[in-house]
């Protein structure tokens, strides 16, 4: 049965949903009727793939040869775009305008306008640059710097002020920004203090090359020599322990903080022991900066003293990351008063995020204010997410999932057919069919942007019927008040998932929860790291699983096969769940980040509530992954009619690090 959540909980009419497969098929047929006959269409698809390959290898002659065969093809604009992009630095304004006149809408037009502006800026053709600047779709830092250069030509030195905020980043900046920064330094508008601030940002970002480069721009008496950096880089902990820095000079103090950062990134505990011996040599501001950095890095390393070390931080503004890890360090220590204080010190907007509302409620409950906690739980409990589910359980309630059917009938059928007939939708579908996924996603997102909930649900259903499961889920997740959970939590390949779950003795809802997060049910997808299929198996892992399961006819060419992929993924997840306390959260972390990391993140002593363990996973990606997999699992429990197991029970209690993983790791890739 289809179930829909309404944020307003307003009553709905219950109507049955007729089959629309024939409508979609007819819409697709009509949509492509202007193209060549089927054989020619298939041949032009082959030509398109060949044109893409020619563009990617820089074979412009072959690309040009293929263009005539693709005239009138639904993806003709892509081939024309590749032709133009390959020659953009030398392209004429007329050629660019001709493309934009022929293909004025869509993501390619937006990209071309940005790329053309950059090409004009690099040429210094400010007259033409002025015609299209600023772009309607926003600008990255390279274009922002070119925009400042343009305004500098037009308005004079006053325009330079817009470049100053671009300086304060720990990342390297595009070459076109450097002349602006040099002028700002020469004019005294980027002071030595500003340069030291960026040196620290670069060091904190792990960008040591940039840190060295910034140090070379400091006034001569404040510069850090390359040999001094080299001595620290060879052995940061040794340099920190010796503490032989020129304390009375700015360069000596910056080098000391550089050594602290480099050493603490490897081992915050050892670094702290050395730090406390000589931090009194630093001015108060620098000392507090160092205290904040070492407490933050200790929290990221799950050091048991991190919460205590944050108490030494005063008189310094914490970065957004430091503020969040201040909360997590207190959580890891179960210091509820510190949890509450750290959350209340977050920016107001950040405090309103479900994660921090939930943990504030937990801290209030732990401190005895149960009524206030219950009010926060109640405000969260209607949310279909990890913290909404936890909040509902804290109230002793079930998640608020209203059961209903979506709108159907003639208006819905007409909307579905009209959506499928749109050229932008046809492009998205064709790109997906030809495995040009990034462009397919961009086209689809462009097609649905700005749509209301009803239109989004039509688009999501169309994607489902077309087999674009990832787009169906993504589109259904965009609704703001009307939420169709059947589209958000699709359950394709039911026979294969049920067989894999039964074969490996694992809950089917967990497998669906993993696959939804890993692949969005795109069965042949390959990640940038090389993971393949619904369960995103690495080739080495698949080979190892094949040996464990005695699959003698396994070959790498079979890894995307849905039957094999689900069976192997189920075995791999179950294998680590059995070896990591039989806790799905730890197994999910092992699945995403590797079993040795999941083991290392367990407490050194004592036990830890599962929800706290998840919230303090050091990797942002893995933390989010585990939360989503577990929330997915709960929703699939409902969707598949499986026995209900509370989320808190699935999270369980994480026990201290053990030796069980050592033997297992030796046998696992």
PDB file of N, CA, C and O in Angstrom, residues 511-575:
ATOM      1  N   UNK A 511      19.124  -4.585   4.097  1.00  0.00           N
ATOM      2  CA  UNK A 511      19.706  -4.609   2.750  1.00  0.00           C
ATOM      3  C   UNK A 511      19.143  -3.483   1.900  1.00  0.00           C
ATOM      4  O   UNK A 511      19.878  -2.814   1.169  1.00  0.00           O
ATOM      5  N   UNK A 512      17.840  -3.274   1.973  1.00  0.00           N
ATOM      6  CA  UNK A 512      17.242  -2.164   1.238  1.00  0.00           C
ATOM      7  C   UNK A 512      17.784  -0.821   1.737  1.00  0.00           C
ATOM      8  O   UNK A 512      18.043   0.095   0.948  1.00  0.00           O
ATOM      9  N   UNK A 513      17.947  -0.712   3.045  1.00  0.00           N
ATOM     10  CA  UNK A 513      18.479   0.535   3.598  1.00  0.00           C
ATOM     11  C   UNK A 513      19.867   0.835   3.085  1.00  0.00           C
ATOM     12  O   UNK A 513      20.202   1.992   2.792  1.00  0.00           O
ATOM     13  N   UNK A 514      20.707  -0.199   2.954  1.00  0.00           N
ATOM     14  CA  UNK A 514      22.063  -0.012   2.430  1.00  0.00           C
ATOM     15  C   UNK A 514      22.016   0.348   0.954  1.00  0.00           C
ATOM     16  O   UNK A 514      22.658   1.305   0.505  1.00  0.00           O
ATOM     17  N   UNK A 515      21.272  -0.435   0.176  1.00  0.00           N
ATOM     18  CA  UNK A 515      21.243  -0.215  -1.274  1.00  0.00           C
ATOM     19  C   UNK A 515      20.683   1.158  -1.624  1.00  0.00           C
ATOM     20  O   UNK A 515      21.164   1.817  -2.544  1.00  0.00           O
ATOM     21  N   UNK A 516      19.677   1.597  -0.875  1.00  0.00           N
ATOM     22  CA  UNK A 516      19.120   2.927  -1.149  1.00  0.00           C
ATOM     23  C   UNK A 516      20.177   4.000  -0.968  1.00  0.00           C
ATOM     24  O   UNK A 516      20.255   4.952  -1.745  1.00  0.00           O
ATOM     25  N   UNK A 517      21.015   3.835   0.050  1.00  0.00           N
ATOM     26  CA  UNK A 517      22.052   4.827   0.296  1.00  0.00           C
ATOM     27  C   UNK A 517      23.235   4.664  -0.639  1.00  0.00           C
ATOM     28  O   UNK A 517      23.847   5.651  -1.056  1.00  0.00           O
ATOM     29  N   UNK A 518      23.581   3.435  -0.976  1.00  0.00           N
ATOM     30  CA  UNK A 518      24.762   3.178  -1.790  1.00  0.00           C
ATOM     31  C   UNK A 518      24.546   3.530  -3.259  1.00  0.00           C
ATOM     32  O   UNK A 518      25.403   4.148  -3.891  1.00  0.00           O
ATOM     33  N   UNK A 519      23.431   3.103  -3.826  1.00  0.00           N
ATOM     34  CA  UNK A 519      23.280   3.178  -5.288  1.00  0.00           C
ATOM     35  C   UNK A 519      21.980   3.807  -5.746  1.00  0.00           C
ATOM     36  O   UNK A 519      21.821   4.052  -6.946  1.00  0.00           O
ATOM     37  N   UNK A 520      21.054   4.047  -4.831  1.00  0.00           N
ATOM     38  CA  UNK A 520      19.715   4.502  -5.217  1.00  0.00           C
ATOM     39  C   UNK A 520      19.110   3.547  -6.258  1.00  0.00           C
ATOM     40  O   UNK A 520      18.335   3.952  -7.119  1.00  0.00           O
ATOM     41  N   UNK A 521      19.520   2.274  -6.181  1.00  0.00           N
ATOM     42  CA  UNK A 521      18.977   1.207  -7.012  1.00  0.00           C
ATOM     43  C   UNK A 521      19.314   1.337  -8.495  1.00  0.00           C
ATOM     44  O   UNK A 521      18.592   0.833  -9.348  1.00  0.00           O
ATOM     45  N   UNK A 522      20.429   2.004  -8.785  1.00  0.00           N
ATOM     46  CA  UNK A 522      20.971   1.982 -10.145  1.00  0.00           C
ATOM     47  C   UNK A 522      21.873   0.751 -10.214  1.00  0.00           C
ATOM     48  O   UNK A 522      22.965   0.735  -9.647  1.00  0.00           O
ATOM     49  N   UNK A 523      21.416  -0.286 -10.898  1.00  0.00           N
ATOM     50  CA  UNK A 523      22.038  -1.604 -10.764  1.00  0.00           C
ATOM     51  C   UNK A 523      23.427  -1.701 -11.379  1.00  0.00           C
ATOM     52  O   UNK A 523      24.235  -2.533 -10.954  1.00  0.00           O
ATOM     53  N   UNK A 524      23.721  -0.862 -12.379  1.00  0.00           N
ATOM     54  CA  UNK A 524      25.020  -0.970 -13.049  1.00  0.00           C
ATOM     55  C   UNK A 524      25.947   0.195 -12.740  1.00  0.00           C
ATOM     56  O   UNK A 524      26.941   0.410 -13.425  1.00  0.00           O
ATOM     57  N   UNK A 525      25.648   0.942 -11.702  1.00  0.00           N
ATOM     58  CA  UNK A 525      26.444   2.132 -11.406  1.00  0.00           C
ATOM     59  C   UNK A 525      27.833   1.736 -10.912  1.00  0.00           C
ATOM     60  O   UNK A 525      28.008   0.722 -10.229  1.00  0.00           O
ATOM     61  N   UNK A 526      28.822   2.541 -11.285  1.00  0.00           N
ATOM     62  CA  UNK A 526      30.203   2.346 -10.838  1.00  0.00           C
ATOM     63  C   UNK A 526      30.668   3.660 -10.219  1.00  0.00           C
ATOM     64  O   UNK A 526      30.606   4.710 -10.851  1.00  0.00           O
ATOM     65  N   UNK A 527      31.128   3.613  -8.979  1.00  0.00           N
ATOM     66  CA  UNK A 527      31.562   4.824  -8.295  1.00  0.00           C
ATOM     67  C   UNK A 527      32.938   5.253  -8.793  1.00  0.00           C
ATOM     68  O   UNK A 527      33.639   4.503  -9.473  1.00  0.00           O
ATOM     69  N   UNK A 528      33.341   6.462  -8.396  1.00  0.00           N
ATOM     70  CA  UNK A 528      34.667   6.959  -8.779  1.00  0.00           C
ATOM     71  C   UNK A 528      35.774   6.096  -8.189  1.00  0.00           C
ATOM     72  O   UNK A 528      36.874   6.023  -8.721  1.00  0.00           O
ATOM     73  N   UNK A 529      35.483   5.409  -7.070  1.00  0.00           N
ATOM     74  CA  UNK A 529      36.473   4.536  -6.447  1.00  0.00           C
ATOM     75  C   UNK A 529      36.483   3.136  -7.047  1.00  0.00           C
ATOM     76  O   UNK A 529      37.340   2.323  -6.714  1.00  0.00           O
ATOM     77  N   UNK A 530      35.489   2.844  -7.914  1.00  0.00           N
ATOM     78  CA  UNK A 530      35.434   1.536  -8.557  1.00  0.00           C
ATOM     79  C   UNK A 530      34.424   0.583  -7.961  1.00  0.00           C
ATOM     80  O   UNK A 530      34.353  -0.575  -8.382  1.00  0.00           O
ATOM     81  N   UNK A 531      33.615   1.031  -6.983  1.00  0.00           N
ATOM     82  CA  UNK A 531      32.582   0.171  -6.404  1.00  0.00           C
ATOM     83  C   UNK A 531      31.445  -0.003  -7.405  1.00  0.00           C
ATOM     84  O   UNK A 531      31.075   0.937  -8.116  1.00  0.00           O
ATOM     85  N   UNK A 532      30.877  -1.219  -7.439  1.00  0.00           N
ATOM     86  CA  UNK A 532      29.960  -1.581  -8.521  1.00  0.00           C
ATOM     87  C   UNK A 532      28.619  -2.059  -7.969  1.00  0.00           C
ATOM     88  O   UNK A 532      28.559  -2.784  -6.976  1.00  0.00           O
ATOM     89  N   UNK A 533      27.549  -1.652  -8.651  1.00  0.00           N
ATOM     90  CA  UNK A 533      26.245  -2.261  -8.478  1.00  0.00           C
ATOM     91  C   UNK A 533      25.419  -1.755  -7.318  1.00  0.00           C
ATOM     92  O   UNK A 533      25.750  -0.786  -6.641  1.00  0.00           O
ATOM     93  N   UNK A 534      24.291  -2.435  -7.102  1.00  0.00           N
ATOM     94  CA  UNK A 534      23.323  -2.017  -6.089  1.00  0.00           C
ATOM     95  C   UNK A 534      23.951  -1.868  -4.713  1.00  0.00           C
ATOM     96  O   UNK A 534      23.663  -0.928  -3.975  1.00  0.00           O
ATOM     97  N   UNK A 535      24.816  -2.819  -4.352  1.00  0.00           N
ATOM     98  CA  UNK A 535      25.419  -2.816  -3.024  1.00  0.00           C
ATOM     99  C   UNK A 535      26.811  -2.202  -3.036  1.00  0.00           C
ATOM    100  O   UNK A 535      27.520  -2.239  -2.019  1.00  0.00           O
ATOM    101  N   UNK A 536      27.232  -1.649  -4.165  1.00  0.00           N
ATOM    102  CA  UNK A 536      28.511  -0.944  -4.312  1.00  0.00           C
ATOM    103  C   UNK A 536      29.678  -1.762  -3.754  1.00  0.00           C
ATOM    104  O   UNK A 536      30.344  -1.378  -2.776  1.00  0.00           O
ATOM    105  N   UNK A 537      29.935  -2.883  -4.405  1.00  0.00           N
ATOM    106  CA  UNK A 537      31.027  -3.765  -4.006  1.00  0.00           C
ATOM    107  C   UNK A 537      32.308  -3.397  -4.737  1.00  0.00           C
ATOM    108  O   UNK A 537      32.304  -3.219  -5.954  1.00  0.00           O
ATOM    109  N   UNK A 538      33.393  -3.299  -3.991  1.00  0.00           N
ATOM    110  CA  UNK A 538      34.699  -3.146  -4.618  1.00  0.00           C
ATOM    111  C   UNK A 538      35.113  -4.492  -5.218  1.00  0.00           C
ATOM    112  O   UNK A 538      34.797  -5.553  -4.667  1.00  0.00           O
ATOM    113  N   UNK A 539      35.814  -4.484  -6.350  1.00  0.00           N
ATOM    114  CA  UNK A 539      36.216  -5.753  -6.978  1.00  0.00           C
ATOM    115  C   UNK A 539      36.969  -6.685  -6.038  1.00  0.00           C
ATOM    116  O   UNK A 539      36.722  -7.896  -6.029  1.00  0.00           O
ATOM    117  N   UNK A 540      37.895  -6.139  -5.221  1.00  0.00           N
ATOM    118  CA  UNK A 540      38.647  -6.990  -4.294  1.00  0.00           C
ATOM    119  C   UNK A 540      37.719  -7.617  -3.260  1.00  0.00           C
ATOM    120  O   UNK A 540      37.881  -8.791  -2.885  1.00  0.00           O
ATOM    121  N   UNK A 541      36.743  -6.848  -2.780  1.00  0.00           N
ATOM    122  CA  UNK A 541      35.784  -7.383  -1.822  1.00  0.00           C
ATOM    123  C   UNK A 541      34.949  -8.485  -2.453  1.00  0.00           C
ATOM    124  O   UNK A 541      34.700  -9.526  -1.835  1.00  0.00           O
ATOM    125  N   UNK A 542      34.512  -8.255  -3.695  1.00  0.00           N
ATOM    126  CA  UNK A 542      33.704  -9.265  -4.384  1.00  0.00           C
ATOM    127  C   UNK A 542      34.487 -10.564  -4.560  1.00  0.00           C
ATOM    128  O   UNK A 542      33.943 -11.656  -4.376  1.00  0.00           O
ATOM    129  N   UNK A 543      35.778 -10.453  -4.904  1.00  0.00           N
ATOM    130  CA  UNK A 543      36.599 -11.669  -5.050  1.00  0.00           C
ATOM    131  C   UNK A 543      36.695 -12.418  -3.723  1.00  0.00           C
ATOM    132  O   UNK A 543      36.599 -13.647  -3.675  1.00  0.00           O
ATOM    133  N   UNK A 544      36.896 -11.655  -2.641  1.00  0.00           N
ATOM    134  CA  UNK A 544      37.011 -12.264  -1.321  1.00  0.00           C
ATOM    135  C   UNK A 544      35.709 -12.963  -0.923  1.00  0.00           C
ATOM    136  O   UNK A 544      35.708 -14.096  -0.439  1.00  0.00           O
ATOM    137  N   UNK A 545      34.574 -12.293  -1.156  1.00  0.00           N
ATOM    138  CA  UNK A 545      33.279 -12.890  -0.822  1.00  0.00           C
ATOM    139  C   UNK A 545      33.048 -14.143  -1.648  1.00  0.00           C
ATOM    140  O   UNK A 545      32.540 -15.156  -1.142  1.00  0.00           O
ATOM    141  N   UNK A 546      33.417 -14.101  -2.929  1.00  0.00           N
ATOM    142  CA  UNK A 546      33.241 -15.278  -3.786  1.00  0.00           C
ATOM    143  C   UNK A 546      33.970 -16.487  -3.208  1.00  0.00           C
ATOM    144  O   UNK A 546      33.455 -17.615  -3.233  1.00  0.00           O
ATOM    145  N   UNK A 547      35.152 -16.254  -2.670  1.00  0.00           N
ATOM    146  CA  UNK A 547      35.910 -17.352  -2.059  1.00  0.00           C
ATOM    147  C   UNK A 547      35.213 -17.869  -0.802  1.00  0.00           C
ATOM    148  O   UNK A 547      35.141 -19.076  -0.560  1.00  0.00           O
ATOM    149  N   UNK A 548      34.694 -16.935   0.012  1.00  0.00           N
ATOM    150  CA  UNK A 548      34.012 -17.363   1.234  1.00  0.00           C
ATOM    151  C   UNK A 548      32.753 -18.169   0.926  1.00  0.00           C
ATOM    152  O   UNK A 548      32.425 -19.123   1.637  1.00  0.00           O
ATOM    153  N   UNK A 549      32.067 -17.800  -0.140  1.00  0.00           N
ATOM    154  CA  UNK A 549      30.816 -18.470  -0.504  1.00  0.00           C
ATOM    155  C   UNK A 549      31.037 -19.629  -1.472  1.00  0.00           C
ATOM    156  O   UNK A 549      30.063 -20.248  -1.926  1.00  0.00           O
ATOM    157  N   UNK A 550      32.296 -19.880  -1.816  1.00  0.00           N
ATOM    158  CA  UNK A 550      32.646 -20.987  -2.721  1.00  0.00           C
ATOM    159  C   UNK A 550      31.950 -20.858  -4.075  1.00  0.00           C
ATOM    160  O   UNK A 550      31.460 -21.836  -4.647  1.00  0.00           O
ATOM    161  N   UNK A 551      31.905 -19.618  -4.571  1.00  0.00           N
ATOM    162  CA  UNK A 551      31.337 -19.364  -5.903  1.00  0.00           C
ATOM    163  C   UNK A 551      32.458 -19.568  -6.914  1.00  0.00           C
ATOM    164  O   UNK A 551      33.270 -18.672  -7.159  1.00  0.00           O
ATOM    165  N   UNK A 552      32.514 -20.739  -7.502  1.00  0.00           N
ATOM    166  CA  UNK A 552      33.649 -21.099  -8.362  1.00  0.00           C
ATOM    167  C   UNK A 552      33.584 -20.457  -9.743  1.00  0.00           C
ATOM    168  O   UNK A 552      34.609 -20.319 -10.407  1.00  0.00           O
ATOM    169  N   UNK A 553      32.380 -20.061 -10.174  1.00  0.00           N
ATOM    170  CA  UNK A 553      32.264 -19.486 -11.515  1.00  0.00           C
ATOM    171  C   UNK A 553      32.246 -17.958 -11.491  1.00  0.00           C
ATOM    172  O   UNK A 553      31.847 -17.325 -12.469  1.00  0.00           O
ATOM    173  N   UNK A 554      32.686 -17.360 -10.366  1.00  0.00           N
ATOM    174  CA  UNK A 554      32.687 -15.893 -10.288  1.00  0.00           C
ATOM    175  C   UNK A 554      33.731 -15.299 -11.225  1.00  0.00           C
ATOM    176  O   UNK A 554      34.839 -15.822 -11.379  1.00  0.00           O
ATOM    177  N   UNK A 555      33.376 -14.193 -11.847  1.00  0.00           N
ATOM    178  CA  UNK A 555      34.320 -13.396 -12.630  1.00  0.00           C
ATOM    179  C   UNK A 555      33.948 -11.932 -12.449  1.00  0.00           C
ATOM    180  O   UNK A 555      32.784 -11.607 -12.172  1.00  0.00           O
ATOM    181  N   UNK A 556      34.915 -11.006 -12.575  1.00  0.00           N
ATOM    182  CA  UNK A 556      34.618  -9.579 -12.373  1.00  0.00           C
ATOM    183  C   UNK A 556      33.496  -9.061 -13.261  1.00  0.00           C
ATOM    184  O   UNK A 556      32.806  -8.106 -12.882  1.00  0.00           O
ATOM    185  N   UNK A 557      33.296  -9.672 -14.411  1.00  0.00           N
ATOM    186  CA  UNK A 557      32.241  -9.210 -15.320  1.00  0.00           C
ATOM    187  C   UNK A 557      30.847  -9.426 -14.732  1.00  0.00           C
ATOM    188  O   UNK A 557      29.876  -8.832 -15.198  1.00  0.00           O
ATOM    189  N   UNK A 558      30.742 -10.239 -13.695  1.00  0.00           N
ATOM    190  CA  UNK A 558      29.435 -10.556 -13.112  1.00  0.00           C
ATOM    191  C   UNK A 558      29.093  -9.685 -11.912  1.00  0.00           C
ATOM    192  O   UNK A 558      28.000  -9.810 -11.352  1.00  0.00           O
ATOM    193  N   UNK A 559      29.985  -8.814 -11.518  1.00  0.00           N
ATOM    194  CA  UNK A 559      29.818  -8.110 -10.244  1.00  0.00           C
ATOM    195  C   UNK A 559      28.551  -7.262 -10.194  1.00  0.00           C
ATOM    196  O   UNK A 559      27.949  -7.090  -9.135  1.00  0.00           O
ATOM    197  N   UNK A 560      28.101  -6.727 -11.340  1.00  0.00           N
ATOM    198  CA  UNK A 560      26.897  -5.891 -11.338  1.00  0.00           C
ATOM    199  C   UNK A 560      25.612  -6.709 -11.426  1.00  0.00           C
ATOM    200  O   UNK A 560      24.519  -6.148 -11.289  1.00  0.00           O
ATOM    201  N   UNK A 561      25.713  -8.012 -11.654  1.00  0.00           N
ATOM    202  CA  UNK A 561      24.523  -8.855 -11.708  1.00  0.00           C
ATOM    203  C   UNK A 561      23.737  -8.709 -10.411  1.00  0.00           C
ATOM    204  O   UNK A 561      24.291  -8.862  -9.315  1.00  0.00           O
ATOM    205  N   UNK A 562      22.451  -8.428 -10.525  1.00  0.00           N
ATOM    206  CA  UNK A 562      21.659  -8.096  -9.342  1.00  0.00           C
ATOM    207  C   UNK A 562      21.611  -9.254  -8.356  1.00  0.00           C
ATOM    208  O   UNK A 562      21.740  -9.053  -7.138  1.00  0.00           O
ATOM    209  N   UNK A 563      21.434 -10.479  -8.839  1.00  0.00           N
ATOM    210  CA  UNK A 563      21.388 -11.627  -7.935  1.00  0.00           C
ATOM    211  C   UNK A 563      22.697 -11.774  -7.167  1.00  0.00           C
ATOM    212  O   UNK A 563      22.710 -11.913  -5.942  1.00  0.00           O
ATOM    213  N   UNK A 564      23.807 -11.742  -7.889  1.00  0.00           N
ATOM    214  CA  UNK A 564      25.111 -11.914  -7.255  1.00  0.00           C
ATOM    215  C   UNK A 564      25.441 -10.730  -6.360  1.00  0.00           C
ATOM    216  O   UNK A 564      25.925 -10.902  -5.235  1.00  0.00           O
ATOM    217  N   UNK A 565      25.178  -9.511  -6.835  1.00  0.00           N
ATOM    218  CA  UNK A 565      25.538  -8.311  -6.083  1.00  0.00           C
ATOM    219  C   UNK A 565      24.815  -8.247  -4.750  1.00  0.00           C
ATOM    220  O   UNK A 565      25.414  -7.913  -3.717  1.00  0.00           O
ATOM    221  N   UNK A 566      23.526  -8.576  -4.743  1.00  0.00           N
ATOM    222  CA  UNK A 566      22.775  -8.534  -3.485  1.00  0.00           C
ATOM    223  C   UNK A 566      23.223  -9.647  -2.542  1.00  0.00           C
ATOM    224  O   UNK A 566      23.327  -9.433  -1.330  1.00  0.00           O
ATOM    225  N   UNK A 567      23.504 -10.843  -3.090  1.00  0.00           N
ATOM    226  CA  UNK A 567      23.978 -11.942  -2.248  1.00  0.00           C
ATOM    227  C   UNK A 567      25.326 -11.605  -1.612  1.00  0.00           C
ATOM    228  O   UNK A 567      25.538 -11.802  -0.414  1.00  0.00           O
ATOM    229  N   UNK A 568      26.242 -11.085  -2.426  1.00  0.00           N
ATOM    230  CA  UNK A 568      27.572 -10.742  -1.912  1.00  0.00           C
ATOM    231  C   UNK A 568      27.495  -9.604  -0.895  1.00  0.00           C
ATOM    232  O   UNK A 568      28.167  -9.629   0.144  1.00  0.00           O
ATOM    233  N   UNK A 569      26.688  -8.589  -1.191  1.00  0.00           N
ATOM    234  CA  UNK A 569      26.548  -7.469  -0.256  1.00  0.00           C
ATOM    235  C   UNK A 569      25.952  -7.913   1.071  1.00  0.00           C
ATOM    236  O   UNK A 569      26.378  -7.464   2.141  1.00  0.00           O
ATOM    237  N   UNK A 570      24.964  -8.813   0.994  1.00  0.00           N
ATOM    238  CA  UNK A 570      24.350  -9.322   2.222  1.00  0.00           C
ATOM    239  C   UNK A 570      25.362 -10.095   3.055  1.00  0.00           C
ATOM    240  O   UNK A 570      25.436  -9.943   4.283  1.00  0.00           O
ATOM    241  N   UNK A 571      26.161 -10.934   2.394  1.00  0.00           N
ATOM    242  CA  UNK A 571      27.172 -11.695   3.129  1.00  0.00           C
ATOM    243  C   UNK A 571      28.183 -10.759   3.776  1.00  0.00           C
ATOM    244  O   UNK A 571      28.543 -10.924   4.948  1.00  0.00           O
ATOM    245  N   UNK A 572      28.657  -9.772   3.037  1.00  0.00           N
ATOM    246  CA  UNK A 572      29.698  -8.883   3.548  1.00  0.00           C
ATOM    247  C   UNK A 572      29.200  -8.081   4.750  1.00  0.00           C
ATOM    248  O   UNK A 572      29.897  -7.943   5.767  1.00  0.00           O
ATOM    249  N   UNK A 573      27.978  -7.566   4.653  1.00  0.00           N
ATOM    250  CA  UNK A 573      27.425  -6.809   5.775  1.00  0.00           C
ATOM    251  C   UNK A 573      27.241  -7.714   6.988  1.00  0.00           C
ATOM    252  O   UNK A 573      27.614  -7.360   8.116  1.00  0.00           O
ATOM    253  N   UNK A 574      26.664  -8.901   6.768  1.00  0.00           N
ATOM    254  CA  UNK A 574      26.427  -9.824   7.879  1.00  0.00           C
ATOM    255  C   UNK A 574      27.757 -10.255   8.515  1.00  0.00           C
ATOM    256  O   UNK A 574      27.853 -10.384   9.746  1.00  0.00           O
ATOM    257  N   UNK A 575      28.771 -10.472   7.698  1.00  0.00           N
ATOM    258  CA  UNK A 575      30.079 -10.892   8.197  1.00  0.00           C
ATOM    259  C   UNK A 575      30.599  -9.909   9.234  1.00  0.00           C
ATOM    260  O   UNK A 575      31.039 -10.288  10.320  1.00  0.00           O
TER     261      UNK A 575
END
